[in-house]
PDB file of C-alpha atoms in Angstrom:
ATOM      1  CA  UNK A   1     182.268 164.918 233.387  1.00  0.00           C
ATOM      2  CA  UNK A   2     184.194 166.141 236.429  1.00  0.00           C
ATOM      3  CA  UNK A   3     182.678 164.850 239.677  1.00  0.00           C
ATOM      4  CA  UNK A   4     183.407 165.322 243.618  1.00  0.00           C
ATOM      5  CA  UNK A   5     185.838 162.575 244.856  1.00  0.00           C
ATOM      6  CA  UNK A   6     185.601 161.394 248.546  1.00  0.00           C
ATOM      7  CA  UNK A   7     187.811 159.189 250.673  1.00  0.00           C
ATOM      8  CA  UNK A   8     187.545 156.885 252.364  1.00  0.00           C
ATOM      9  CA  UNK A   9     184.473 155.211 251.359  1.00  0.00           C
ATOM     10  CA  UNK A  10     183.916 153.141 254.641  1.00  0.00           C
ATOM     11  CA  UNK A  11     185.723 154.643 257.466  1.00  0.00           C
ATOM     12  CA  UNK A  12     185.416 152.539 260.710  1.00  0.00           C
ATOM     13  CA  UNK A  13     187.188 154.272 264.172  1.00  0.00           C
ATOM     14  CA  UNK A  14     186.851 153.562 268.068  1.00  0.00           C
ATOM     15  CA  UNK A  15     185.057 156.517 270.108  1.00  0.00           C
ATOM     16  CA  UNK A  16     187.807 158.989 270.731  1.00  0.00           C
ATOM     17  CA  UNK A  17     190.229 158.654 267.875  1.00  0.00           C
ATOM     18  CA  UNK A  18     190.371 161.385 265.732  1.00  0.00           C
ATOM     19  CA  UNK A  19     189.452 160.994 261.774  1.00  0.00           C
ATOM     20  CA  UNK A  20     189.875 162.714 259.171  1.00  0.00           C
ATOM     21  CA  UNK A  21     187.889 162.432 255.933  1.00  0.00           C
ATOM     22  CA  UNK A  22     188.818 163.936 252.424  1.00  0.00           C
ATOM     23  CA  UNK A  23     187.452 165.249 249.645  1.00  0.00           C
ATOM     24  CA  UNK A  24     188.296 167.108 246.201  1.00  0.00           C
ATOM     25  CA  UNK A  25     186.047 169.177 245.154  1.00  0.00           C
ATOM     26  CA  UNK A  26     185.642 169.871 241.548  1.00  0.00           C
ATOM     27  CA  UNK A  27     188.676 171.804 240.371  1.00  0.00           C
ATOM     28  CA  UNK A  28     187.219 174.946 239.401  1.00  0.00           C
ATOM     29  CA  UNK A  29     184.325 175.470 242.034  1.00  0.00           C
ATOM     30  CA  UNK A  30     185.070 178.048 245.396  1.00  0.00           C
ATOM     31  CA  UNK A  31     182.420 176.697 248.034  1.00  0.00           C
ATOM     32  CA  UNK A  32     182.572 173.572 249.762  1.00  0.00           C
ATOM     33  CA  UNK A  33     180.917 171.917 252.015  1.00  0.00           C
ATOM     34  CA  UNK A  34     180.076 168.971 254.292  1.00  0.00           C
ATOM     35  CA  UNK A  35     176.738 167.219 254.994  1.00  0.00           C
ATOM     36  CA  UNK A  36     176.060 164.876 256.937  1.00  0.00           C
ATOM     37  CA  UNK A  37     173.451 162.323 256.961  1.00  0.00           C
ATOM     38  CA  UNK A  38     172.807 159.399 260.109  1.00  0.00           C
ATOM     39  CA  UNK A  39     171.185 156.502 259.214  1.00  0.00           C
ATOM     40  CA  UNK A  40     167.410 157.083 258.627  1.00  0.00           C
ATOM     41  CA  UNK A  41     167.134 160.719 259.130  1.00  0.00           C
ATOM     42  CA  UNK A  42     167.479 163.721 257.341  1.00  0.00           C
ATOM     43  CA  UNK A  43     170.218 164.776 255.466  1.00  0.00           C
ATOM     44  CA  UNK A  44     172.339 167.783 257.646  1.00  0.00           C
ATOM     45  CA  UNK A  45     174.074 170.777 256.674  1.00  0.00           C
ATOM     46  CA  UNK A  46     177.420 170.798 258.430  1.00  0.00           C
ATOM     47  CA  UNK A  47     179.786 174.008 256.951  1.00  0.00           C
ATOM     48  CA  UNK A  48     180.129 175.889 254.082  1.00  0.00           C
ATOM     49  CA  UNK A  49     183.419 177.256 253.340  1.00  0.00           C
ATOM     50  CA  UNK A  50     184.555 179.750 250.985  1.00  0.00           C
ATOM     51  CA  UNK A  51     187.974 181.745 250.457  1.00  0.00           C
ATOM     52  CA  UNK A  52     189.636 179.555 252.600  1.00  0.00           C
ATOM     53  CA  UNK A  53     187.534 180.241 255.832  1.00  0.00           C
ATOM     54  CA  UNK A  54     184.114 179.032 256.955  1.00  0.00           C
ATOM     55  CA  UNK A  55     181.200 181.300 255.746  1.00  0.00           C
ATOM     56  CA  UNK A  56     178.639 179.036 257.505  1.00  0.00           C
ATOM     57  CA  UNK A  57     178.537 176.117 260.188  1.00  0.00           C
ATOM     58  CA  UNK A  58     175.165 174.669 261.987  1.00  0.00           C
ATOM     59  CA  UNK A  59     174.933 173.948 265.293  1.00  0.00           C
ATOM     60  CA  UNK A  60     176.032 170.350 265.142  1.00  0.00           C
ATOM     61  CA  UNK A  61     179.437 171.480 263.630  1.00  0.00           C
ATOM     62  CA  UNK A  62     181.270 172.223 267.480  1.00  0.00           C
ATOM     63  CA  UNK A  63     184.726 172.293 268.325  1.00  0.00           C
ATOM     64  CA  UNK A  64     185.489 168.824 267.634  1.00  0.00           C
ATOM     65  CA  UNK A  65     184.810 169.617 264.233  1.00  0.00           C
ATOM     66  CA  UNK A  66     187.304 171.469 261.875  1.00  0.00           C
ATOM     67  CA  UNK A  67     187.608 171.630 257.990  1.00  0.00           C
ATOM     68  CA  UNK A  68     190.575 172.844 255.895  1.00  0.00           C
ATOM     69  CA  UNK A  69     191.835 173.168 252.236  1.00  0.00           C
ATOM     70  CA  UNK A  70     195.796 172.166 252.403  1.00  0.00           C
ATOM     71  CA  UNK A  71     196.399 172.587 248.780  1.00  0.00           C
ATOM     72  CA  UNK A  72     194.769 173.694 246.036  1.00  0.00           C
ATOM     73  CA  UNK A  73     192.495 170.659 245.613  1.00  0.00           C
ATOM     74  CA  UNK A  74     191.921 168.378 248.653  1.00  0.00           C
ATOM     75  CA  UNK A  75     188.918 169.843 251.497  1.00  0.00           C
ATOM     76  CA  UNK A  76     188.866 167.840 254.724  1.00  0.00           C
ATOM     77  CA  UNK A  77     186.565 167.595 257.650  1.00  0.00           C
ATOM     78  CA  UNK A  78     188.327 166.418 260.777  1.00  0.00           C
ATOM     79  CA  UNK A  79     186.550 165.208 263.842  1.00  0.00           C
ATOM     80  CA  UNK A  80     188.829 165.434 266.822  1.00  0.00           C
ATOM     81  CA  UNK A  81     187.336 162.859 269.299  1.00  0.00           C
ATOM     82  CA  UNK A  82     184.847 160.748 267.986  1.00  0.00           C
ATOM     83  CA  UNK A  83     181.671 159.810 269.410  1.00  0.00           C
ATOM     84  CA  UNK A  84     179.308 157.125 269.024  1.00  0.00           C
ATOM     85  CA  UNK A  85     176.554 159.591 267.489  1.00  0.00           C
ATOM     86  CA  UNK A  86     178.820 160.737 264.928  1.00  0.00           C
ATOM     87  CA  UNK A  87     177.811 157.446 262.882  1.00  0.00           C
ATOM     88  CA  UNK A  88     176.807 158.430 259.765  1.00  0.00           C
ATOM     89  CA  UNK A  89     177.328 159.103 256.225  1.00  0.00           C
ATOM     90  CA  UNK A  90     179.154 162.506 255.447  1.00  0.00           C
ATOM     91  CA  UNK A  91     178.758 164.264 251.807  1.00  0.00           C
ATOM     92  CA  UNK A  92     180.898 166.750 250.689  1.00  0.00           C
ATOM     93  CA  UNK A  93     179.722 168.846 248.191  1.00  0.00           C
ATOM     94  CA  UNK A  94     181.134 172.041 245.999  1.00  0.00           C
ATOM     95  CA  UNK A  95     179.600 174.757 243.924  1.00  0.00           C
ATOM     96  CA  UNK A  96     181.177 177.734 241.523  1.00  0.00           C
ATOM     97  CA  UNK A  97     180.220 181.433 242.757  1.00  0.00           C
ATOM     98  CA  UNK A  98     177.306 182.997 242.000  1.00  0.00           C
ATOM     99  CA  UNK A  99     173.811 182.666 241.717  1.00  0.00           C
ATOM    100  CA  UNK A 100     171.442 181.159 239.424  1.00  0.00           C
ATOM    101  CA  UNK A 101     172.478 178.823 237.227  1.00  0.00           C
ATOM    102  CA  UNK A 102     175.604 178.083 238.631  1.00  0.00           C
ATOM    103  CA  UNK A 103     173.619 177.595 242.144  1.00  0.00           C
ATOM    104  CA  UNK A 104     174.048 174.021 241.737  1.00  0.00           C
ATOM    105  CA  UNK A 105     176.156 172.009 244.574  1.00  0.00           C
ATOM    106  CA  UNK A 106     177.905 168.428 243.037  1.00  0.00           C
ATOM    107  CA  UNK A 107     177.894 165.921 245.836  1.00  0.00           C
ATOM    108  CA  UNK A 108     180.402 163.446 246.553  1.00  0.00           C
ATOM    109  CA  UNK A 109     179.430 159.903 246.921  1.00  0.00           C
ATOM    110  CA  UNK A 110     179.613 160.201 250.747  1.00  0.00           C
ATOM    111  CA  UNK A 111     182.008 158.470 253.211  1.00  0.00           C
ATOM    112  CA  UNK A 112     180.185 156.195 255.776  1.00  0.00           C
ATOM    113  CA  UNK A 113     181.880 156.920 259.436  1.00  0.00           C
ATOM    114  CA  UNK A 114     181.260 153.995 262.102  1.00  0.00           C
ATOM    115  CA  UNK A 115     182.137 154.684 265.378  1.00  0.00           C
ATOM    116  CA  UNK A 116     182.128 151.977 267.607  1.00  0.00           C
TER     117      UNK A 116
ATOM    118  CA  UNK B   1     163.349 178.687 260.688  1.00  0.00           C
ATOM    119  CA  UNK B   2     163.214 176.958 257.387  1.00  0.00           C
ATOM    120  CA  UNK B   3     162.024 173.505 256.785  1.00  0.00           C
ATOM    121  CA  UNK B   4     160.824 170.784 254.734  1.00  0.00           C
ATOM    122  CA  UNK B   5     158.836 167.861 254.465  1.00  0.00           C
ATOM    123  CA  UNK B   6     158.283 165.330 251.906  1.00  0.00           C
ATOM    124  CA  UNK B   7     154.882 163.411 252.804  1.00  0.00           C
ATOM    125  CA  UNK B   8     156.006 159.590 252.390  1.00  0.00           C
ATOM    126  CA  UNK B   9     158.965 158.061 253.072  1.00  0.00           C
ATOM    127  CA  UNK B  10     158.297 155.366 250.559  1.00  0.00           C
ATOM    128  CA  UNK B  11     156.181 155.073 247.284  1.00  0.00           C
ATOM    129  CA  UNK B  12     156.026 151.498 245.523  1.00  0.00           C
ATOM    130  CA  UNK B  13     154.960 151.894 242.158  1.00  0.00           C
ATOM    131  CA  UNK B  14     154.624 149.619 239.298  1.00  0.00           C
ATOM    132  CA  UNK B  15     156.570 150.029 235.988  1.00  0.00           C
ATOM    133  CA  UNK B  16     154.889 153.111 233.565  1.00  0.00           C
ATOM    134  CA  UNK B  17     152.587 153.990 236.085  1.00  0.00           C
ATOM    135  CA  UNK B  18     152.638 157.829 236.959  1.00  0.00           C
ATOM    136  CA  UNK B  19     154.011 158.768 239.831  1.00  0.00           C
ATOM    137  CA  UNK B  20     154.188 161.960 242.279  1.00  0.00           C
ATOM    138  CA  UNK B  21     156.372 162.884 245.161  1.00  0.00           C
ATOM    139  CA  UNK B  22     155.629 165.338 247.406  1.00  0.00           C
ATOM    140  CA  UNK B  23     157.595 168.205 249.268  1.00  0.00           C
ATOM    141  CA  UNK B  24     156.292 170.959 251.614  1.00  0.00           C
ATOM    142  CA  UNK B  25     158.298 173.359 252.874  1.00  0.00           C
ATOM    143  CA  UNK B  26     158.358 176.027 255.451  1.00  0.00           C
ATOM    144  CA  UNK B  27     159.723 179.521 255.005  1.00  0.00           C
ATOM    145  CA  UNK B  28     159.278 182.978 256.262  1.00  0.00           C
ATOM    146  CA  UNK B  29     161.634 184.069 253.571  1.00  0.00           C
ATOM    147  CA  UNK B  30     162.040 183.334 249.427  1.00  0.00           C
ATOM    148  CA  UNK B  31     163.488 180.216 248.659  1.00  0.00           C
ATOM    149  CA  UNK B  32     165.349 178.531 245.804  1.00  0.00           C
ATOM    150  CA  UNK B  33     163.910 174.596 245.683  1.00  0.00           C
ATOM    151  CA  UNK B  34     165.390 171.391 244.546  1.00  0.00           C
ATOM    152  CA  UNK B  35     165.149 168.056 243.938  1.00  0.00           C
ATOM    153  CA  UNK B  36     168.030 165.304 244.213  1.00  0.00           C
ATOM    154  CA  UNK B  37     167.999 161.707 244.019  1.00  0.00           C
ATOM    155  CA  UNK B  38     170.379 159.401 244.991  1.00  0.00           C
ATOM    156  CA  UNK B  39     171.078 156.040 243.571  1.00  0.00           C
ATOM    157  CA  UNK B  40     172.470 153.171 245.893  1.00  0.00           C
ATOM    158  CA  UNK B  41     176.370 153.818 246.622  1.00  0.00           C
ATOM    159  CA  UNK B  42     176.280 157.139 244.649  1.00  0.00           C
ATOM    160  CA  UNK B  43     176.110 160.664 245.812  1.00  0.00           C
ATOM    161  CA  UNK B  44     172.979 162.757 245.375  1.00  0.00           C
ATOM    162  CA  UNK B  45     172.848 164.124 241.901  1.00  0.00           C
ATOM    163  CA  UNK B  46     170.524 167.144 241.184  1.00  0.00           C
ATOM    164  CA  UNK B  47     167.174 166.079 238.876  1.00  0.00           C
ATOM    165  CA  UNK B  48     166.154 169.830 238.877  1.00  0.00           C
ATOM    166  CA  UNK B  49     165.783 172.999 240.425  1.00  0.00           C
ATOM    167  CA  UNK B  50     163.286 176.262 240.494  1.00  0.00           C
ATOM    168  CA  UNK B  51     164.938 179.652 240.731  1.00  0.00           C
ATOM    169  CA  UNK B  52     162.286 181.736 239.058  1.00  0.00           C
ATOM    170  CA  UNK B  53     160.472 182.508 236.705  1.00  0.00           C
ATOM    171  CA  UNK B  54     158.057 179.377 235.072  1.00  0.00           C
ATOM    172  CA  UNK B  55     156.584 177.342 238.056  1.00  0.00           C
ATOM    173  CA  UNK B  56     157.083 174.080 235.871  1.00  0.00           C
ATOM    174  CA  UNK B  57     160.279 172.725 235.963  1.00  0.00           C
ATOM    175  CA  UNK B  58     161.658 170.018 233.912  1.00  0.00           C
ATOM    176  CA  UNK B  59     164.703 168.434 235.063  1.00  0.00           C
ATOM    177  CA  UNK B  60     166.358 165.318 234.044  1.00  0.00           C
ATOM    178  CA  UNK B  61     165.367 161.824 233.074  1.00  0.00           C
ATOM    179  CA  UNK B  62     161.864 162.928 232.179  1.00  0.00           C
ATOM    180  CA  UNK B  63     160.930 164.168 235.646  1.00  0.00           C
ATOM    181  CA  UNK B  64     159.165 167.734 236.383  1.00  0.00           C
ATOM    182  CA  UNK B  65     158.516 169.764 239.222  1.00  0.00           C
ATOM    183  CA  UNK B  66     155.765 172.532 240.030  1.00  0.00           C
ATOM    184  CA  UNK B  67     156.757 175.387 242.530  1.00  0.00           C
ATOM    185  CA  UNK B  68     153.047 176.714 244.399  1.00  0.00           C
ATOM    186  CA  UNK B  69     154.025 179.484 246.278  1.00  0.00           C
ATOM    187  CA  UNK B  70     150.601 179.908 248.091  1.00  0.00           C
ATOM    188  CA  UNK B  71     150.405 175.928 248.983  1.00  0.00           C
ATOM    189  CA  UNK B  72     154.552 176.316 249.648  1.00  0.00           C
ATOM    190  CA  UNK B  73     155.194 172.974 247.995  1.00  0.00           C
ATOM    191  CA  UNK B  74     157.518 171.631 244.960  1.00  0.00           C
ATOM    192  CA  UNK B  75     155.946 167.933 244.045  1.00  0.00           C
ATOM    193  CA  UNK B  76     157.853 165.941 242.013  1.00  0.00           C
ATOM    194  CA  UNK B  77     156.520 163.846 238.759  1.00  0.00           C
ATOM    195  CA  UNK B  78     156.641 161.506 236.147  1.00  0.00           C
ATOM    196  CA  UNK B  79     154.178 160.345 234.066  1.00  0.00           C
ATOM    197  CA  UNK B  80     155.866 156.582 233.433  1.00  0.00           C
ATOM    198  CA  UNK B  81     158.430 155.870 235.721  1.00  0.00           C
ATOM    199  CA  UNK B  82     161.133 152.952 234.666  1.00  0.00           C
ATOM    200  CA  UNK B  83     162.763 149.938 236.990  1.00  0.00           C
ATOM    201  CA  UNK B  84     166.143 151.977 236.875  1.00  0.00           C
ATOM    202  CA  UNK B  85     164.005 155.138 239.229  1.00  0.00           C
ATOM    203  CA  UNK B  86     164.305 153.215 241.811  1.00  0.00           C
ATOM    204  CA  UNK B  87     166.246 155.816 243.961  1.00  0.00           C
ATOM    205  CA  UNK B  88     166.026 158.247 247.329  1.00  0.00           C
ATOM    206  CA  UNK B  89     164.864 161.551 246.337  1.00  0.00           C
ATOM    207  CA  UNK B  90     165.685 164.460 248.431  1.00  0.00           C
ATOM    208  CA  UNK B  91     163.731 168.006 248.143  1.00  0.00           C
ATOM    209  CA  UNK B  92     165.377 170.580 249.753  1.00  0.00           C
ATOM    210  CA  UNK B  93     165.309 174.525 249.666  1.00  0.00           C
ATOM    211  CA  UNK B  94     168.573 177.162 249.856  1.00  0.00           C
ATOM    212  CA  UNK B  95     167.657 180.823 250.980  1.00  0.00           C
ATOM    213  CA  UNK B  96     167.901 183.279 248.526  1.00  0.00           C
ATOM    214  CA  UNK B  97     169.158 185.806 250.274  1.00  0.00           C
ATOM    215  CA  UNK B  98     172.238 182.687 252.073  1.00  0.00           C
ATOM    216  CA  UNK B  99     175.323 183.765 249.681  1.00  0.00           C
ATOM    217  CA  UNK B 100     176.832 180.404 251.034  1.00  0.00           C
ATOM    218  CA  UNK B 101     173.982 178.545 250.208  1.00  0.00           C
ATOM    219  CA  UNK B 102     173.604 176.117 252.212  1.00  0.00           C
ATOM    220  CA  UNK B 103     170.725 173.614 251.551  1.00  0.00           C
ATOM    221  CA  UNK B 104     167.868 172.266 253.666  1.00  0.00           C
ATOM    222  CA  UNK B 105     167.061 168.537 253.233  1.00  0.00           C
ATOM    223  CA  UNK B 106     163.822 167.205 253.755  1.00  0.00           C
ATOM    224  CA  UNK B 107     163.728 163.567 254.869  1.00  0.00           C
ATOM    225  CA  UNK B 108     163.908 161.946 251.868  1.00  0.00           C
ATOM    226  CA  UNK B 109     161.306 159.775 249.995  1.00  0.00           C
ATOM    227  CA  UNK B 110     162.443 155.537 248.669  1.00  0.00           C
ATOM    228  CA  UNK B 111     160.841 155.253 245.540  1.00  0.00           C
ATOM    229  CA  UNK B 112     160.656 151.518 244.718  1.00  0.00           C
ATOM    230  CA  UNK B 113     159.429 150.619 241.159  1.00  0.00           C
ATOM    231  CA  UNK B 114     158.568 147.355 240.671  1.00  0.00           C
ATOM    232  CA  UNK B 115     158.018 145.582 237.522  1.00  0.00           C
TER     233      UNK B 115
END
């Protein structure tokens, strides 16, 4: 069964380095996304992205934030300067167009970021 | 603004016992509702969803679901719940009018099954 694909699984960085975490989507879905999910809270909505621009981002997902689809299969969420609060597990997640059935989003198994 | 909330943050249960999990969510707007779970070191995997149509939902691995649209809630259940549900289950809601579809999490509920 296909499945979302996300790497690195454990990413550790010092505050201010940029990272860069990947993800490929399964090969015939069009939206992506990224969630994000610090430890003992809710799970976040980040972006949406969809015909290679962003449809939807929440408020958390500022300027240090980007996301991009360099080929035809990998979907990246870079974080330019990283801060200590950006700790946390990020899922990507994909989805084919439409509604109903097809409505369903296929996680990733998450990449834990630690910032320290 | 949209929002959920499932009612415990942890359920023990013992082995075949029944078990329910609640969600409540707020909306001034329709909703499509889910339920995930996630198993330790995996991604959250979708156990079912209501769309419309039939309030009872059966998803996966015996669970079901019941949208109430005047108490605004989608509680999960099983009627005999195995060691291998141990798991975090997520509700969450998408707007059906949000083409991108982006989903609100509530904060997640441990269900620990013990033997």
């Amino acid at each position: 069964e296909p499945e979302v694909t996300q790497t690195p699984s454990h990413q550790v960085t010092q505050m201010g380095q940029e990272v860069i975490l990947r993800c490929v989507p399964i090969s015939n879905h069009l939206y992506f996304y990224w969630y994000r999910q610090i430890l003992g809270q809710k799970v976040e909505f980040l972006v949406s992205f969809y015909n290679n621009e962003i449809s939807e981002k929440s408020e958390i997902f500022d300027d240090q934030f980007s996301v991009e689809r360099p080929d035809g299969s990998n979907f990246t969420l870079k974080i330019r300067s990283t801060k200590l609060e950006d700790s946390a597990m990020y899922f990507c997640a994909s989805r084919t167009q439409g509604t109903g059935v097809s409505y369903e989003q296929y996680f990733g198994p998450g990449t834990r970021l630690t910032v320290t | 603004a949209q929002s959920v909330t499932q009612l415990d943050s942890q359920v023990p249960v013992f082995e075949e016992a029944p078990v329910e999990l609640r969600c409540n969510y707020s909306s001034s707007v329709s909703v499509y509702l889910f339920w995930y779970v996630q198993y330790p070191n995996q991604g959250l995997q979708l156990l079912l969803k209501y769309l419309s149509g039939s309030t009872l939902v059966k998803g996966i691995n015996g669970f079901e679901a019941e949208f109430n649209k005047s108490q605004t809630s989608f509680h999960l259940r099983k009627p005999s719940v195995h060691i291998s549900d141990t798991a975090e289950y997520f509700c969450a809601v998408s707007l059906i009018y949000n083409q991108g579809g982006k989903l609100i999490f509530g904060q997640g509920t441990e269900l620990s099954v013990k033997p």
